[in-house]
DNA sequence: ATTTCCTATCTTTTT
DNA sequence: GATAGGAAAT
């Protein structure tokens, strides 16, 4: 076998997984047990055994892990064959399926994906229109109800809360009117088109004869149904996951999918990977002792291959300021001992906790990279630019058009856009059609008419030059200049830092547009990708420094030295999980956090923490009592500072000594 | 129509 | 302590 990997380098269980190519396979892979390695070797083995790369599909959960897996397989089987494989997320898979056949479901072929801020904005508007303001209804709540209903394949009108149901129905009508879909629709419609149209199903089943699903514990019931449609007999499906790392229950993930895999695909080969190559015994003992407290899991234990190791440290802090300062001082110290900044990661439960840490790192001039904070494509200026691109591509889309209509200000204010909106509703046409509608223009003031016509002819002019074959990146850049977009943007910024960030956001967006066009993608392709991508991958990978990351985003990653901060009741476990009775998931979250560490693990908790500008008292997390004390070393703030003080005294002593000796 | 100032709310986690 | 949306002033 001329495989790009050596079978000898795998352990027995891994080997078994790599060789089980046909039929359903369930790989239970604990943290750090060489899961990715095994999966990529297995895919490589498929190709070695004569399976065509075009017939192989790997589904992952994030774009990032898709990219990573694709890269690793390519490294094994060569670029040419690697490129023919399909490695993508559930959502982008459905996007592909729908691009081919969405017309069967009554949508027009060119549909848009609505996500992030646009979606929130739309819901917010509807809340106001339907009078949900008074009862303080939050967009997030409405969205999660809609999502729940869609994932359960229940009608939106059946949502228990009448007002939410009404808003949900209006939301869906609005999407439908705009020929747009949201994230859940992608899955919902993807599954539906496969189920209802045998020829579509056969096409995709025939294309993807070998399917692999990574992070299977995170799939929800809809994704499971999709898989059932996608994978036909003889069920060449391999799923990989770890029920102990299921941390997306709030998004509808069903641990049952992994616990009862055999219910969906008969007689699977079940393979357990339990030998951990990532962490020291100390780290694993603590992780195991914690996760043991969860009920209803597939019993398993991570077996260490690296005996001993430093004890896991548990440090109490007076406040979050001290917590941040102490961790940074530790990093500085260890860097002086030869550690590189990329070895360190600081893990958080919520994004809000990151701020303090950032502040201190900046003071100390230590570079850092953040993962899982605000999504690049959700930044204001980026969404503005993207809205412009959307309007260029398809002016009939109301949401992006409304967004840019008066930013920068061009004399088409709120009154006018509301009038246009009403008119478009009445005539059952898009707002763009209304703006070029003579009847509509006739009934507005001359001044407003002028402003509108200036704008619409601008759009038409720019669109024409696009059709003439001008480069979209250049056209967009020129147009932004023409309307003094930058100047307007800069005027809104208070600090220089903000200015830089905004400028960078705009130029990065234009740059990635330019790049996409260069690669031969259409504007629609570019916009779809922007909607599905949470992050701009390349920046994150390239940036160096200490990693700041949420526990959720950290899954699948590893770092030599890990600090896990804010181990406090109300944060981890999160207050809301206590209300919702999902404490087990919080425990898994902590488990994921601990198992990220290769060599050194430090956890901290504070007595007080500044929340919303106010100091609040905190209590140590109840999870702390569940950790095996044999492998934990507890320290107080006084101990650490005491040690440091005596070190200083010592230094003072030495300098005094040398002064004497110099004499 | 646009800017500016005030206030209520926010903090789980993400495709 | 930020930020978005609303009211008030220009």
mmCIF file of N, CA and C in Angstrom, chain A residues 517-579:
data_model
loop_
_atom_site.group_PDB
_atom_site.id
_atom_site.type_symbol
_atom_site.label_atom_id
_atom_site.label_comp_id
_atom_site.label_asym_id
_atom_site.label_seq_id
_atom_site.Cartn_x
_atom_site.Cartn_y
_atom_site.Cartn_z
ATOM 1 N N UNK A 517 -13.240 37.051 -6.499
ATOM 2 C CA UNK A 517 -13.500 37.261 -7.928
ATOM 3 C C UNK A 517 -12.344 36.684 -8.746
ATOM 4 N N UNK A 518 -11.138 36.895 -8.219
ATOM 5 C CA UNK A 518 -9.958 36.401 -8.916
ATOM 6 C C UNK A 518 -10.014 34.879 -9.043
ATOM 7 N N UNK A 519 -10.579 34.250 -8.001
ATOM 8 C CA UNK A 519 -10.694 32.797 -8.031
ATOM 9 C C UNK A 519 -11.842 32.337 -8.913
ATOM 10 N N UNK A 520 -12.507 33.289 -9.553
ATOM 11 C CA UNK A 520 -13.569 32.932 -10.471
ATOM 12 C C UNK A 520 -14.926 32.757 -9.815
ATOM 13 N N UNK A 521 -15.052 33.246 -8.584
ATOM 14 C CA UNK A 521 -16.350 33.125 -7.919
ATOM 15 C C UNK A 521 -17.270 34.264 -8.344
ATOM 16 N N UNK A 522 -18.559 34.007 -8.299
ATOM 17 C CA UNK A 522 -19.524 35.055 -8.596
ATOM 18 C C UNK A 522 -19.768 35.871 -7.329
ATOM 19 N N UNK A 523 -20.420 37.018 -7.507
ATOM 20 C CA UNK A 523 -20.753 37.825 -6.339
ATOM 21 C C UNK A 523 -21.617 37.040 -5.365
ATOM 22 N N UNK A 524 -22.550 36.266 -5.915
ATOM 23 C CA UNK A 524 -23.424 35.469 -5.044
ATOM 24 C C UNK A 524 -22.609 34.474 -4.231
ATOM 25 N N UNK A 525 -21.653 33.826 -4.890
ATOM 26 C CA UNK A 525 -20.792 32.873 -4.179
ATOM 27 C C UNK A 525 -20.082 33.562 -3.025
ATOM 28 N N UNK A 526 -19.549 34.732 -3.331
ATOM 29 C CA UNK A 526 -18.815 35.481 -2.317
ATOM 30 C C UNK A 526 -19.709 35.812 -1.127
ATOM 31 N N UNK A 527 -20.920 36.270 -1.426
ATOM 32 C CA UNK A 527 -21.838 36.660 -0.357
ATOM 33 C C UNK A 527 -22.276 35.466 0.473
ATOM 34 N N UNK A 528 -22.523 34.338 -0.196
ATOM 35 C CA UNK A 528 -22.893 33.120 0.535
ATOM 36 C C UNK A 528 -21.790 32.730 1.490
ATOM 37 N N UNK A 529 -20.587 32.768 0.979
ATOM 38 C CA UNK A 529 -19.445 32.381 1.792
ATOM 39 C C UNK A 529 -19.292 33.305 2.996
ATOM 40 N N UNK A 530 -19.498 34.585 2.739
ATOM 41 C CA UNK A 530 -19.398 35.557 3.822
ATOM 42 C C UNK A 530 -20.455 35.284 4.885
ATOM 43 N N UNK A 531 -21.642 34.858 4.450
ATOM 44 C CA UNK A 531 -22.721 34.595 5.398
ATOM 45 C C UNK A 531 -22.434 33.347 6.227
ATOM 46 N N UNK A 532 -21.792 32.366 5.626
ATOM 47 C CA UNK A 532 -21.552 31.101 6.329
ATOM 48 C C UNK A 532 -20.280 31.109 7.159
ATOM 49 N N UNK A 533 -19.317 31.895 6.756
ATOM 50 C CA UNK A 533 -18.056 31.966 7.479
ATOM 51 C C UNK A 533 -18.196 32.824 8.709
ATOM 52 N N UNK A 534 -17.855 32.272 9.843
ATOM 53 C CA UNK A 534 -17.946 33.078 11.052
ATOM 54 C C UNK A 534 -16.713 33.961 11.195
ATOM 55 N N UNK A 535 -15.598 33.475 10.742
ATOM 56 C CA UNK A 535 -14.348 34.194 10.953
ATOM 57 C C UNK A 535 -13.594 34.337 9.642
ATOM 58 N N UNK A 536 -12.704 35.276 9.635
ATOM 59 C CA UNK A 536 -11.749 35.319 8.540
ATOM 60 C C UNK A 536 -10.586 34.431 8.959
ATOM 61 N N UNK A 537 -10.541 33.247 8.415
ATOM 62 C CA UNK A 537 -9.565 32.257 8.870
ATOM 63 C C UNK A 537 -8.127 32.778 8.831
ATOM 64 N N UNK A 538 -7.736 33.246 7.664
ATOM 65 C CA UNK A 538 -6.317 33.527 7.451
ATOM 66 C C UNK A 538 -5.710 34.442 8.525
ATOM 67 N N UNK A 539 -6.438 35.470 8.920
ATOM 68 C CA UNK A 539 -5.907 36.388 9.917
ATOM 69 C C UNK A 539 -5.582 35.651 11.215
ATOM 70 N N UNK A 540 -6.554 34.840 11.638
ATOM 71 C CA UNK A 540 -6.402 34.167 12.919
ATOM 72 C C UNK A 540 -5.192 33.253 12.928
ATOM 73 N N UNK A 541 -5.030 32.517 11.853
ATOM 74 C CA UNK A 541 -3.927 31.570 11.799
ATOM 75 C C UNK A 541 -2.583 32.285 11.824
ATOM 76 N N UNK A 542 -2.549 33.387 11.112
ATOM 77 C CA UNK A 542 -1.266 34.069 10.978
ATOM 78 C C UNK A 542 -0.876 34.819 12.234
ATOM 79 N N UNK A 543 -1.840 35.382 12.928
ATOM 80 C CA UNK A 543 -1.521 36.201 14.087
ATOM 81 C C UNK A 543 -0.779 35.387 15.140
ATOM 82 N N UNK A 544 0.186 36.026 15.748
ATOM 83 C CA UNK A 544 0.937 35.317 16.772
ATOM 84 C C UNK A 544 0.574 35.879 18.133
ATOM 85 N N UNK A 545 0.977 35.189 19.170
ATOM 86 C CA UNK A 545 0.737 35.678 20.511
ATOM 87 C C UNK A 545 -0.053 34.711 21.363
ATOM 88 N N UNK A 546 -0.386 35.162 22.559
ATOM 89 C CA UNK A 546 -1.185 34.381 23.495
ATOM 90 C C UNK A 546 -2.597 34.233 22.927
ATOM 91 N N UNK A 547 -3.182 33.052 23.109
ATOM 92 C CA UNK A 547 -4.526 32.845 22.597
ATOM 93 C C UNK A 547 -5.581 33.123 23.666
ATOM 94 N N UNK A 548 -6.542 33.957 23.343
ATOM 95 C CA UNK A 548 -7.700 34.176 24.208
ATOM 96 C C UNK A 548 -8.887 33.528 23.521
ATOM 97 N N UNK A 549 -9.564 32.632 24.212
ATOM 98 C CA UNK A 549 -10.572 31.849 23.514
ATOM 99 C C UNK A 549 -11.688 31.401 24.462
ATOM 100 N N UNK A 550 -12.898 31.301 23.961
ATOM 101 C CA UNK A 550 -13.997 30.792 24.789
ATOM 102 C C UNK A 550 -13.893 29.268 24.841
ATOM 103 N N UNK A 551 -14.480 28.698 25.866
ATOM 104 C CA UNK A 551 -14.434 27.243 26.015
ATOM 105 C C UNK A 551 -15.066 26.564 24.807
ATOM 106 N N UNK A 552 -16.142 27.131 24.307
ATOM 107 C CA UNK A 552 -16.799 26.521 23.148
ATOM 108 C C UNK A 552 -15.876 26.488 21.934
ATOM 109 N N UNK A 553 -15.224 27.625 21.707
ATOM 110 C CA UNK A 553 -14.374 27.722 20.520
ATOM 111 C C UNK A 553 -13.106 26.893 20.671
ATOM 112 N N UNK A 554 -12.779 26.514 21.920
ATOM 113 C CA UNK A 554 -11.510 25.819 22.157
ATOM 114 C C UNK A 554 -11.589 24.325 21.861
ATOM 115 N N UNK A 555 -12.782 23.818 21.721
ATOM 116 C CA UNK A 555 -12.931 22.381 21.461
ATOM 117 C C UNK A 555 -12.131 21.987 20.214
ATOM 118 N N UNK A 556 -11.380 20.908 20.357
ATOM 119 C CA UNK A 556 -10.582 20.446 19.229
ATOM 120 C C UNK A 556 -9.182 21.038 19.186
ATOM 121 N N UNK A 557 -8.912 22.013 20.045
ATOM 122 C CA UNK A 557 -7.584 22.633 20.030
ATOM 123 C C UNK A 557 -6.781 22.167 21.238
ATOM 124 N N UNK A 558 -5.474 22.405 21.199
ATOM 125 C CA UNK A 558 -4.632 22.035 22.339
ATOM 126 C C UNK A 558 -3.514 23.050 22.515
ATOM 127 N N UNK A 559 -3.101 23.227 23.776
ATOM 128 C CA UNK A 559 -2.039 24.177 24.095
ATOM 129 C C UNK A 559 -1.185 23.604 25.223
ATOM 130 N N UNK A 560 0.133 23.844 25.182
ATOM 131 C CA UNK A 560 0.994 23.340 26.246
ATOM 132 C C UNK A 560 0.606 23.890 27.617
ATOM 133 N N UNK A 561 0.306 25.192 27.677
ATOM 134 C CA UNK A 561 0.022 25.803 28.972
ATOM 135 C C UNK A 561 -1.337 26.500 28.909
ATOM 136 N N UNK A 562 -2.232 26.075 29.797
ATOM 137 C CA UNK A 562 -3.593 26.600 29.738
ATOM 138 C C UNK A 562 -3.982 27.257 31.060
ATOM 139 N N UNK A 563 -4.573 28.431 30.974
ATOM 140 C CA UNK A 563 -5.192 29.086 32.120
ATOM 141 C C UNK A 563 -6.691 29.112 31.898
ATOM 142 N N UNK A 564 -7.417 28.565 32.859
ATOM 143 C CA UNK A 564 -8.874 28.557 32.740
ATOM 144 C C UNK A 564 -9.409 29.471 33.835
ATOM 145 N N UNK A 565 -9.966 30.597 33.439
ATOM 146 C CA UNK A 565 -10.297 31.621 34.437
ATOM 147 C C UNK A 565 -11.791 31.684 34.749
ATOM 148 N N UNK A 566 -12.075 32.265 35.891
ATOM 149 C CA UNK A 566 -13.470 32.489 36.273
ATOM 150 C C UNK A 566 -14.210 31.237 36.682
ATOM 151 N N UNK A 567 -13.542 30.382 37.456
ATOM 152 C CA UNK A 567 -14.199 29.153 37.903
ATOM 153 C C UNK A 567 -15.127 29.484 39.078
ATOM 154 N N UNK A 568 -16.202 30.181 38.746
ATOM 155 C CA UNK A 568 -17.094 30.670 39.789
ATOM 156 C C UNK A 568 -18.530 30.247 39.533
ATOM 157 N N UNK A 569 -19.227 30.052 40.635
ATOM 158 C CA UNK A 569 -20.641 29.701 40.533
ATOM 159 C C UNK A 569 -21.368 30.856 39.830
ATOM 160 N N UNK A 570 -22.122 30.557 38.829
ATOM 161 C CA UNK A 570 -22.802 31.624 38.083
ATOM 162 C C UNK A 570 -22.119 31.908 36.758
ATOM 163 N N UNK A 571 -20.816 31.585 36.695
ATOM 164 C CA UNK A 571 -20.098 31.741 35.423
ATOM 165 C C UNK A 571 -19.848 30.360 34.828
ATOM 166 N N UNK A 572 -19.286 29.481 35.660
ATOM 167 C CA UNK A 572 -19.079 28.098 35.253
ATOM 168 C C UNK A 572 -19.355 27.208 36.453
ATOM 169 N N UNK A 573 -20.501 26.658 36.643
ATOM 170 C CA UNK A 573 -21.660 26.666 35.743
ATOM 171 C C UNK A 573 -22.289 28.052 35.584
ATOM 172 N N UNK A 574 -22.711 28.332 34.390
ATOM 173 C CA UNK A 574 -23.333 29.613 34.115
ATOM 174 C C UNK A 574 -24.692 29.699 34.814
ATOM 175 N N UNK A 575 -25.001 30.909 35.264
ATOM 176 C CA UNK A 575 -26.243 31.173 35.990
ATOM 177 C C UNK A 575 -27.456 30.617 35.234
ATOM 178 N N UNK A 576 -27.434 30.847 33.965
ATOM 179 C CA UNK A 576 -28.600 30.466 33.176
ATOM 180 C C UNK A 576 -28.744 28.949 33.061
ATOM 181 N N UNK A 577 -27.620 28.252 33.074
ATOM 182 C CA UNK A 577 -27.694 26.798 32.974
ATOM 183 C C UNK A 577 -28.321 26.223 34.236
ATOM 184 N N UNK A 578 -28.124 26.917 35.352
ATOM 185 C CA UNK A 578 -28.720 26.455 36.604
ATOM 186 C C UNK A 578 -30.235 26.597 36.529
ATOM 187 N N UNK A 579 -30.670 27.709 35.910
ATOM 188 C CA UNK A 579 -32.108 27.920 35.741
ATOM 189 C C UNK A 579 -32.692 26.893 34.776
#
